[in-house]
Amino acid sequence: MKKIKIGSVGLGRLGYEHACNIANLVPGAELTSLCDVDAVRVKEVAAELNVPYTYTDVTEMVKNPELDAIVIVSPSMYHADHIKLALDAGKHVFCDKPLDTTIEKCKQAERAVEAHPDKVFMLGFMRRFDDSYAEAKHRIENGEIGKVVLVRSYTQDPRTTIEGTLKFAPHSGGQFLDMCVHDIDLIRWFTGSDIKKVWGLGGVFEFDLYRELNDADNAAAAVQCENGAMGFMFTNRTHGAGCNVETEIIGTHGTLRIANVGRKNLLQIVDGNGAREEYYPDFLSRWHQAYVNEIKEFVDCINQGRKPGVTVYDGTKVSQAAYRCKESFETGNLLEVAD
């Protein structure tokens, strides 16, 4: 199997996670280059991970003839631009979610991918690569719960990371785009159908910054798919116990639940404070193996000459639904999701 030489863009929390995974945990991959606007940070991480090439400009990095692929974990508003740069330079591309922060930019990314059909493009909806979620999908496809009727999904980040969250909020695209994209993707994936109608709800219960941004610190949405299946999602960033993600898929003949996955292990602690289970402290620890698995799939697709199941069009569809949820939240109206 050929070693795929990868250049990774962005060294924030998730960018650093991907860089470490590529360097140490993905067979067949070689972390060959790093890029970030923070030159000091690039040099530090390159020294830590023994990476030969460093850049502060993506345009320059994609010109490196040694690179086979680019992993994009830059700020969301640059995703479409960086996708096009990398593909035009002849590189395979993995991009973290969301595809971009506007539908126009998502369409730009679609055109870039369509212009390079010989290249692998993959979008980072990592929950599909978590073992529990992958097994649920397999059981649905085997018909074990009949037709999917409802998908319920909760995504809650811990209060301990709220300081960084508030700094990022003005540039995030809002709760529905930044957080609910995973829930929307799961609803589409498990039901096998696009979303037709949305009703976004929410409010500002604690952090006034979200009111200034015309956003919510606690948000929810009810959706209906084109095939009639329903979905409900809830999100916030102030869960007291840590990272909590729960999903329930109700079918005509059975139910699948991925619950209490916030637990970092099966240990129950019983002491003077009562009985408790400890949660994963943040999303990086909860989804660590899924992040590794999705890059493994990307590398395998390149080596095997096949395309991944997660496409650029999934990114656009999810973003369209997320923005309509935001518009529904702002207006209070039930809205259709147009093509």
CSV table of C-alpha atoms in Angstrom, one decimal:
chain,number,residue,atom,x,y,z
A,1,MET,CA,0.0,0.0,0.0
A,2,LYS,CA,1.3,3.4,-1.0
A,3,LYS,CA,2.1,5.9,1.7
A,4,ILE,CA,-0.2,8.9,1.2
A,5,LYS,CA,1.7,12.1,2.0
A,6,ILE,CA,-0.7,14.5,3.6
A,7,GLY,CA,-0.5,18.2,4.3
A,8,SER,CA,-2.9,19.4,7.1
A,9,VAL,CA,-4.3,23.0,7.2
A,10,GLY,CA,-5.3,24.5,10.6
A,11,LEU,CA,-3.9,23.8,14.1
A,12,GLY,CA,-6.8,24.7,16.3
A,13,ARG,CA,-8.2,22.0,18.7
A,14,LEU,CA,-9.5,19.7,16.0
A,15,GLY,CA,-6.7,20.5,13.6
A,16,TYR,CA,-4.1,19.5,16.1
A,17,GLU,CA,-6.1,16.3,16.8
A,18,HIS,CA,-6.1,15.4,13.1
A,19,ALA,CA,-2.4,16.2,12.8
A,20,CYS,CA,-1.5,13.9,15.7
A,21,ASN,CA,-3.8,11.1,14.3
A,22,ILE,CA,-2.3,11.3,10.8
A,23,ALA,CA,1.2,11.3,12.2
A,24,ASN,CA,0.8,8.4,14.6
A,25,LEU,CA,-2.4,6.4,14.2
A,26,VAL,CA,-3.4,6.1,10.5
A,27,PRO,CA,-1.7,3.3,8.6
A,28,GLY,CA,-0.7,4.3,5.1
A,29,ALA,CA,-0.6,8.0,5.9
A,30,GLU,CA,2.4,10.2,6.4
A,31,LEU,CA,2.1,13.8,7.8
A,32,THR,CA,4.4,15.6,5.5
A,33,SER,CA,3.3,19.3,5.9
A,34,LEU,CA,1.5,21.6,8.3
A,35,CYS,CA,0.0,25.0,7.6
A,36,ASP,CA,-1.4,27.6,10.0
A,37,VAL,CA,-1.4,31.4,10.1
A,38,ASP,CA,0.4,31.2,13.4
A,39,ALA,CA,4.0,30.6,12.4
A,40,VAL,CA,5.2,29.9,15.9
A,41,ARG,CA,2.5,27.3,16.4
A,42,VAL,CA,3.3,25.6,13.1
A,43,LYS,CA,7.0,25.3,14.0
A,44,GLU,CA,6.2,23.9,17.5
A,45,VAL,CA,3.8,21.2,16.2
A,46,ALA,CA,6.1,20.3,13.3
A,47,ALA,CA,9.0,19.7,15.7
A,48,GLU,CA,6.7,17.6,18.0
A,49,LEU,CA,5.4,15.4,15.2
A,50,ASN,CA,8.6,15.5,13.0
A,51,VAL,CA,7.0,17.1,10.0
A,52,PRO,CA,9.4,18.3,7.3
A,53,TYR,CA,7.5,21.1,5.7
A,54,THR,CA,5.7,24.1,7.3
A,55,TYR,CA,3.7,27.0,5.8
A,56,THR,CA,1.6,29.9,6.8
A,57,ASP,CA,-0.1,30.2,3.4
A,58,VAL,CA,-2.3,27.4,2.0
A,59,THR,CA,-1.6,28.7,-1.6
A,60,GLU,CA,2.0,27.9,-1.1
A,61,MET,CA,1.5,24.5,0.6
A,62,VAL,CA,-0.6,23.0,-2.1
A,63,LYS,CA,2.2,23.6,-4.6
A,64,ASN,CA,4.4,21.1,-2.8
A,65,PRO,CA,4.9,18.3,-5.3
A,66,GLU,CA,5.5,15.7,-2.6
A,67,LEU,CA,2.0,16.0,-1.2
A,68,ASP,CA,-0.8,13.6,-2.4
A,69,ALA,CA,-3.6,15.0,-0.2
A,70,ILE,CA,-4.7,17.9,1.8
A,71,VAL,CA,-6.7,17.7,5.1
A,72,ILE,CA,-8.6,21.0,5.7
A,73,VAL,CA,-9.3,22.0,9.3
A,74,SER,CA,-9.2,25.7,8.8
A,75,PRO,CA,-11.9,28.2,9.9
A,76,SER,CA,-15.2,27.2,8.3
A,77,MET,CA,-15.5,30.4,6.1
A,78,TYR,CA,-12.4,29.4,4.2
A,79,HIS,CA,-13.3,25.8,3.5
A,80,ALA,CA,-14.6,26.2,-0.1
A,81,ASP,CA,-11.7,28.3,-1.1
A,82,HIS,CA,-9.2,25.8,0.3
A,83,ILE,CA,-11.0,22.9,-1.3
A,84,LYS,CA,-10.7,24.6,-4.7
A,85,LEU,CA,-7.0,25.5,-4.2
A,86,ALA,CA,-6.1,21.9,-3.2
A,87,LEU,CA,-8.1,20.2,-6.0
A,88,ASP,CA,-6.8,22.6,-8.6
A,89,ALA,CA,-3.3,21.7,-7.4
A,90,GLY,CA,-4.0,18.0,-8.1
A,91,LYS,CA,-4.4,16.9,-4.5
A,92,HIS,CA,-7.1,14.7,-2.9
A,93,VAL,CA,-9.0,16.5,-0.3
A,94,PHE,CA,-10.5,15.8,3.1
A,95,CYS,CA,-12.5,18.7,4.7
A,96,ASP,CA,-13.9,19.0,8.1
A,97,LYS,CA,-17.5,20.0,8.5
A,98,PRO,CA,-19.3,22.3,7.7
A,99,LEU,CA,-18.7,22.4,4.0
A,100,ASP,CA,-18.7,26.2,4.3
A,101,THR,CA,-20.7,29.0,6.0
A,102,THR,CA,-23.0,30.0,3.1
A,103,ILE,CA,-24.9,28.0,0.5
A,104,GLU,CA,-23.2,30.0,-2.3
A,105,LYS,CA,-19.8,28.8,-1.0
A,106,CYS,CA,-21.1,25.2,-0.7
A,107,LYS,CA,-22.1,25.4,-4.3
A,108,GLN,CA,-18.6,26.7,-5.1
A,109,ALA,CA,-17.2,23.6,-3.4
A,110,GLU,CA,-19.5,21.3,-5.4
A,111,ARG,CA,-18.2,22.9,-8.7
A,112,ALA,CA,-14.6,22.4,-7.6
A,113,VAL,CA,-15.2,18.7,-6.8
A,114,GLU,CA,-17.1,18.1,-10.0
A,115,ALA,CA,-14.2,19.7,-12.0
A,116,HIS,CA,-11.8,17.0,-10.6
A,117,PRO,CA,-13.6,13.6,-10.8
A,118,ASP,CA,-10.3,11.8,-10.6
A,119,LYS,CA,-9.7,13.1,-7.1
A,120,VAL,CA,-11.1,11.8,-3.8
A,121,PHE,CA,-13.1,14.3,-1.9
A,122,MET,CA,-14.5,13.5,1.6
A,123,LEU,CA,-16.3,15.6,4.2
A,124,GLY,CA,-15.8,15.1,7.9
A,125,PHE,CA,-19.1,13.9,9.3
A,126,MET,CA,-17.2,11.7,11.8
A,127,ARG,CA,-20.2,10.3,13.7
A,128,ARG,CA,-20.7,8.0,10.7
A,129,PHE,CA,-17.4,6.4,11.6
A,130,ASP,CA,-18.1,5.8,15.3
A,131,ASP,CA,-18.5,2.1,15.9
A,132,SER,CA,-21.9,2.5,17.6
A,133,TYR,CA,-23.4,4.7,14.8
A,134,ALA,CA,-21.9,2.5,12.1
A,135,GLU,CA,-23.6,-0.6,13.6
A,136,ALA,CA,-26.9,1.2,14.0
A,137,LYS,CA,-26.7,2.1,10.2
A,138,HIS,CA,-25.9,-1.5,9.4
A,139,ARG,CA,-28.9,-2.8,11.4
A,140,ILE,CA,-31.2,-0.3,9.7
A,141,GLU,CA,-30.0,-1.3,6.3
A,142,ASN,CA,-30.7,-5.0,7.3
A,143,GLY,CA,-34.3,-4.0,8.0
A,144,GLU,CA,-34.0,-5.0,11.7
A,145,ILE,CA,-36.2,-2.1,12.9
A,146,GLY,CA,-38.4,-1.8,9.9
A,147,LYS,CA,-38.9,1.6,8.4
A,148,VAL,CA,-37.3,4.5,10.3
A,149,VAL,CA,-40.0,6.7,11.8
A,150,LEU,CA,-38.1,9.2,14.0
A,151,VAL,CA,-34.5,10.1,14.8
A,152,ARG,CA,-33.9,12.0,18.0
A,153,SER,CA,-30.5,13.5,18.6
A,154,TYR,CA,-29.0,15.5,21.5
A,155,THR,CA,-25.6,17.2,21.2
A,156,GLN,CA,-24.3,18.9,24.4
A,157,ASP,CA,-20.8,20.3,24.9
A,158,PRO,CA,-19.4,20.8,28.4
A,159,ARG,CA,-19.5,24.1,30.3
A,160,THR,CA,-15.8,23.8,30.9
A,161,THR,CA,-15.1,24.9,27.3
A,162,ILE,CA,-17.6,27.8,27.2
A,163,GLU,CA,-14.9,30.5,27.2
A,164,GLY,CA,-13.5,29.3,23.9
A,165,THR,CA,-17.0,28.7,22.6
A,166,LEU,CA,-18.0,32.3,23.2
A,167,LYS,CA,-14.9,33.6,21.4
A,168,PHE,CA,-15.7,31.4,18.4
A,169,ALA,CA,-19.5,32.1,18.4
A,170,PRO,CA,-19.4,35.3,16.2
A,171,HIS,CA,-17.6,33.3,13.4
A,172,SER,CA,-19.3,29.9,13.8
A,173,GLY,CA,-22.3,30.5,11.6
A,174,GLY,CA,-24.6,29.9,14.5
A,175,GLN,CA,-25.7,26.9,16.6
A,176,PHE,CA,-27.7,25.3,13.9
A,177,LEU,CA,-24.8,25.3,11.4
A,178,ASP,CA,-21.9,24.8,13.8
A,179,MET,CA,-23.4,22.1,16.1
A,180,CYS,CA,-26.6,20.7,14.5
A,181,VAL,CA,-24.9,19.8,11.2
A,182,HIS,CA,-24.0,16.4,12.8
A,183,ASP,CA,-27.5,15.8,14.0
A,184,ILE,CA,-28.9,16.8,10.6
A,185,ASP,CA,-26.5,14.5,8.8
A,186,LEU,CA,-27.5,11.6,11.1
A,187,ILE,CA,-31.2,12.2,10.4
A,188,ARG,CA,-30.6,12.2,6.6
A,189,TRP,CA,-28.2,9.2,6.9
A,190,PHE,CA,-30.5,7.0,9.1
A,191,THR,CA,-33.7,7.9,7.2
A,192,GLY,CA,-32.2,7.7,3.8
A,193,SER,CA,-34.1,10.9,2.9
A,194,ASP,CA,-33.5,14.6,2.5
A,195,ILE,CA,-35.1,17.0,4.9
A,196,LYS,CA,-38.3,18.8,3.6
A,197,LYS,CA,-39.6,20.9,6.4
A,198,VAL,CA,-38.0,22.5,9.5
A,199,TRP,CA,-39.2,24.3,12.6
A,200,GLY,CA,-36.4,25.8,14.6
A,201,LEU,CA,-36.8,26.7,18.3
A,202,GLY,CA,-34.5,28.1,21.0
A,203,GLY,CA,-33.7,31.0,23.3
A,204,VAL,CA,-31.0,32.8,25.2
A,205,PHE,CA,-31.1,31.5,28.7
A,206,GLU,CA,-27.7,32.5,30.0
A,207,PHE,CA,-25.2,34.1,27.6
A,208,ASP,CA,-26.3,37.5,26.2
A,209,LEU,CA,-23.7,37.3,23.4
A,210,TYR,CA,-26.0,34.9,21.6
A,211,ARG,CA,-28.8,37.5,21.7
A,212,GLU,CA,-26.5,40.0,20.1
A,213,LEU,CA,-25.8,37.4,17.4
A,214,ASN,CA,-29.5,36.7,16.8
A,215,ASP,CA,-28.7,33.2,17.9
A,216,ALA,CA,-29.6,30.9,20.8
A,217,ASP,CA,-27.5,29.3,23.5
A,218,ASN,CA,-30.0,26.5,23.7
A,219,ALA,CA,-31.5,25.4,20.4
A,220,ALA,CA,-33.8,22.7,19.0
A,221,ALA,CA,-35.5,21.8,15.8
A,222,ALA,CA,-38.2,19.5,14.6
A,223,VAL,CA,-37.9,18.3,11.0
A,224,GLN,CA,-39.7,16.1,8.5
A,225,CYS,CA,-38.0,14.3,5.7
A,226,GLU,CA,-39.3,13.8,2.1
A,227,ASN,CA,-40.2,10.2,2.9
A,228,GLY,CA,-42.3,11.3,5.9
A,229,ALA,CA,-39.8,10.3,8.6
A,230,MET,CA,-39.4,12.8,11.4
A,231,GLY,CA,-36.4,14.1,13.4
A,232,PHE,CA,-35.8,16.1,16.5
A,233,MET,CA,-32.6,17.6,17.7
A,234,PHE,CA,-31.4,19.6,20.7
A,235,THR,CA,-28.1,21.3,21.3
A,236,ASN,CA,-26.3,23.4,23.9
A,237,ARG,CA,-22.8,24.1,25.1
A,238,THR,CA,-23.4,24.1,28.8
A,239,HIS,CA,-23.8,20.5,29.9
A,240,GLY,CA,-22.6,20.2,33.5
A,241,ALA,CA,-21.2,16.7,33.3
A,242,GLY,CA,-19.1,16.9,30.1
A,243,CYS,CA,-19.6,15.9,26.5
A,244,ASN,CA,-23.1,14.3,26.0
A,245,VAL,CA,-24.4,12.9,22.8
A,246,GLU,CA,-27.5,10.7,22.6
A,247,THR,CA,-29.3,9.3,19.6
A,248,GLU,CA,-32.5,7.2,19.3
A,249,ILE,CA,-33.8,5.7,16.0
A,250,ILE,CA,-37.4,4.6,16.2
A,251,GLY,CA,-38.6,2.2,13.5
A,252,THR,CA,-41.9,0.4,12.7
A,253,HIS,CA,-40.5,-2.8,14.2
A,254,GLY,CA,-37.9,-1.7,16.8
A,255,THR,CA,-35.8,1.0,18.3
A,256,LEU,CA,-32.0,1.6,18.4
A,257,ARG,CA,-30.5,3.8,21.1
A,258,ILE,CA,-27.0,5.2,21.4
A,259,ALA,CA,-27.3,6.7,24.9
A,260,ASN,CA,-25.1,7.4,27.9
A,261,VAL,CA,-22.2,7.5,25.5
A,262,GLY,CA,-21.0,10.4,27.5
A,263,ARG,CA,-19.5,7.9,29.9
A,264,LYS,CA,-15.8,7.6,29.5
A,265,ASN,CA,-15.9,4.0,30.8
A,266,LEU,CA,-18.2,1.6,32.7
A,267,LEU,CA,-17.0,2.7,36.1
A,268,GLN,CA,-19.6,3.8,38.6
A,269,ILE,CA,-18.3,5.8,41.6
A,270,VAL,CA,-20.1,5.6,44.9
A,271,ASP,CA,-19.0,7.8,47.7
A,272,GLY,CA,-20.3,10.5,50.0
A,273,ASN,CA,-21.7,12.4,47.1
A,274,GLY,CA,-23.8,9.5,45.9
A,275,ALA,CA,-23.5,7.3,42.9
A,276,ARG,CA,-22.2,8.8,39.6
A,277,GLU,CA,-20.6,8.1,36.2
A,278,GLU,CA,-17.9,10.3,34.8
A,279,TYR,CA,-18.4,11.7,31.3
A,280,TYR,CA,-15.9,12.4,28.5
A,281,PRO,CA,-14.5,15.8,29.3
A,282,ASP,CA,-14.9,17.2,25.7
A,283,PHE,CA,-15.8,16.3,22.1
A,284,LEU,CA,-12.3,15.4,21.1
A,285,SER,CA,-12.1,12.6,23.6
A,286,ARG,CA,-15.6,11.3,22.9
A,287,TRP,CA,-15.0,11.1,19.1
A,288,HIS,CA,-11.3,10.3,19.1
A,289,GLN,CA,-11.6,6.9,17.4
A,290,ALA,CA,-14.1,8.2,14.9
A,291,TYR,CA,-11.7,11.0,13.9
A,292,VAL,CA,-9.0,8.3,13.3
A,293,ASN,CA,-11.5,6.1,11.4
A,294,GLU,CA,-12.6,8.8,9.0
A,295,ILE,CA,-9.0,9.6,8.0
A,296,LYS,CA,-8.3,5.9,7.6
A,297,GLU,CA,-11.3,5.7,5.2
A,298,PHE,CA,-10.0,8.7,3.3
A,299,VAL,CA,-6.6,7.1,2.8
A,300,ASP,CA,-8.1,3.8,1.9
A,301,CYS,CA,-10.3,5.5,-0.8
A,302,ILE,CA,-7.2,7.1,-2.4
A,303,ASN,CA,-5.3,3.8,-2.4
A,304,GLN,CA,-8.2,1.7,-3.6
A,305,GLY,CA,-9.4,4.2,-6.2
A,306,ARG,CA,-12.9,4.6,-4.9
A,307,LYS,CA,-15.1,7.4,-3.6
A,308,PRO,CA,-16.3,7.7,0.0
A,309,GLY,CA,-19.9,7.6,1.1
A,310,VAL,CA,-19.8,11.1,2.5
A,311,THR,CA,-19.9,13.5,-0.4
A,312,VAL,CA,-19.8,17.2,-1.1
A,313,TYR,CA,-23.5,17.2,-1.8
A,314,ASP,CA,-24.1,15.9,1.7
A,315,GLY,CA,-22.4,19.0,3.0
A,316,THR,CA,-24.6,21.3,0.9
A,317,LYS,CA,-27.8,19.5,1.9
A,318,VAL,CA,-27.0,19.6,5.5
A,319,SER,CA,-26.1,23.3,5.4
A,320,GLN,CA,-29.3,24.1,3.5
A,321,ALA,CA,-31.3,22.5,6.3
A,322,ALA,CA,-29.3,24.1,9.0
A,323,TYR,CA,-29.8,27.6,7.6
A,324,ARG,CA,-33.5,27.0,7.2
A,325,CYS,CA,-33.6,25.9,10.9
A,326,LYS,CA,-31.9,29.2,11.8
A,327,GLU,CA,-34.3,31.2,9.7
A,328,SER,CA,-37.3,29.3,11.2
A,329,PHE,CA,-35.9,30.1,14.7
A,330,GLU,CA,-35.6,33.8,13.8
A,331,THR,CA,-39.1,34.0,12.2
A,332,GLY,CA,-41.0,31.4,14.3
A,333,ASN,CA,-42.3,29.9,11.1
A,334,LEU,CA,-42.4,26.3,9.8
A,335,LEU,CA,-40.3,26.4,6.6
A,336,GLU,CA,-39.8,24.3,3.5
A,337,VAL,CA,-36.2,23.3,2.6
A,338,ALA,CA,-35.8,24.1,-1.1
A,339,ASP,CA,-33.4,22.3,-3.4
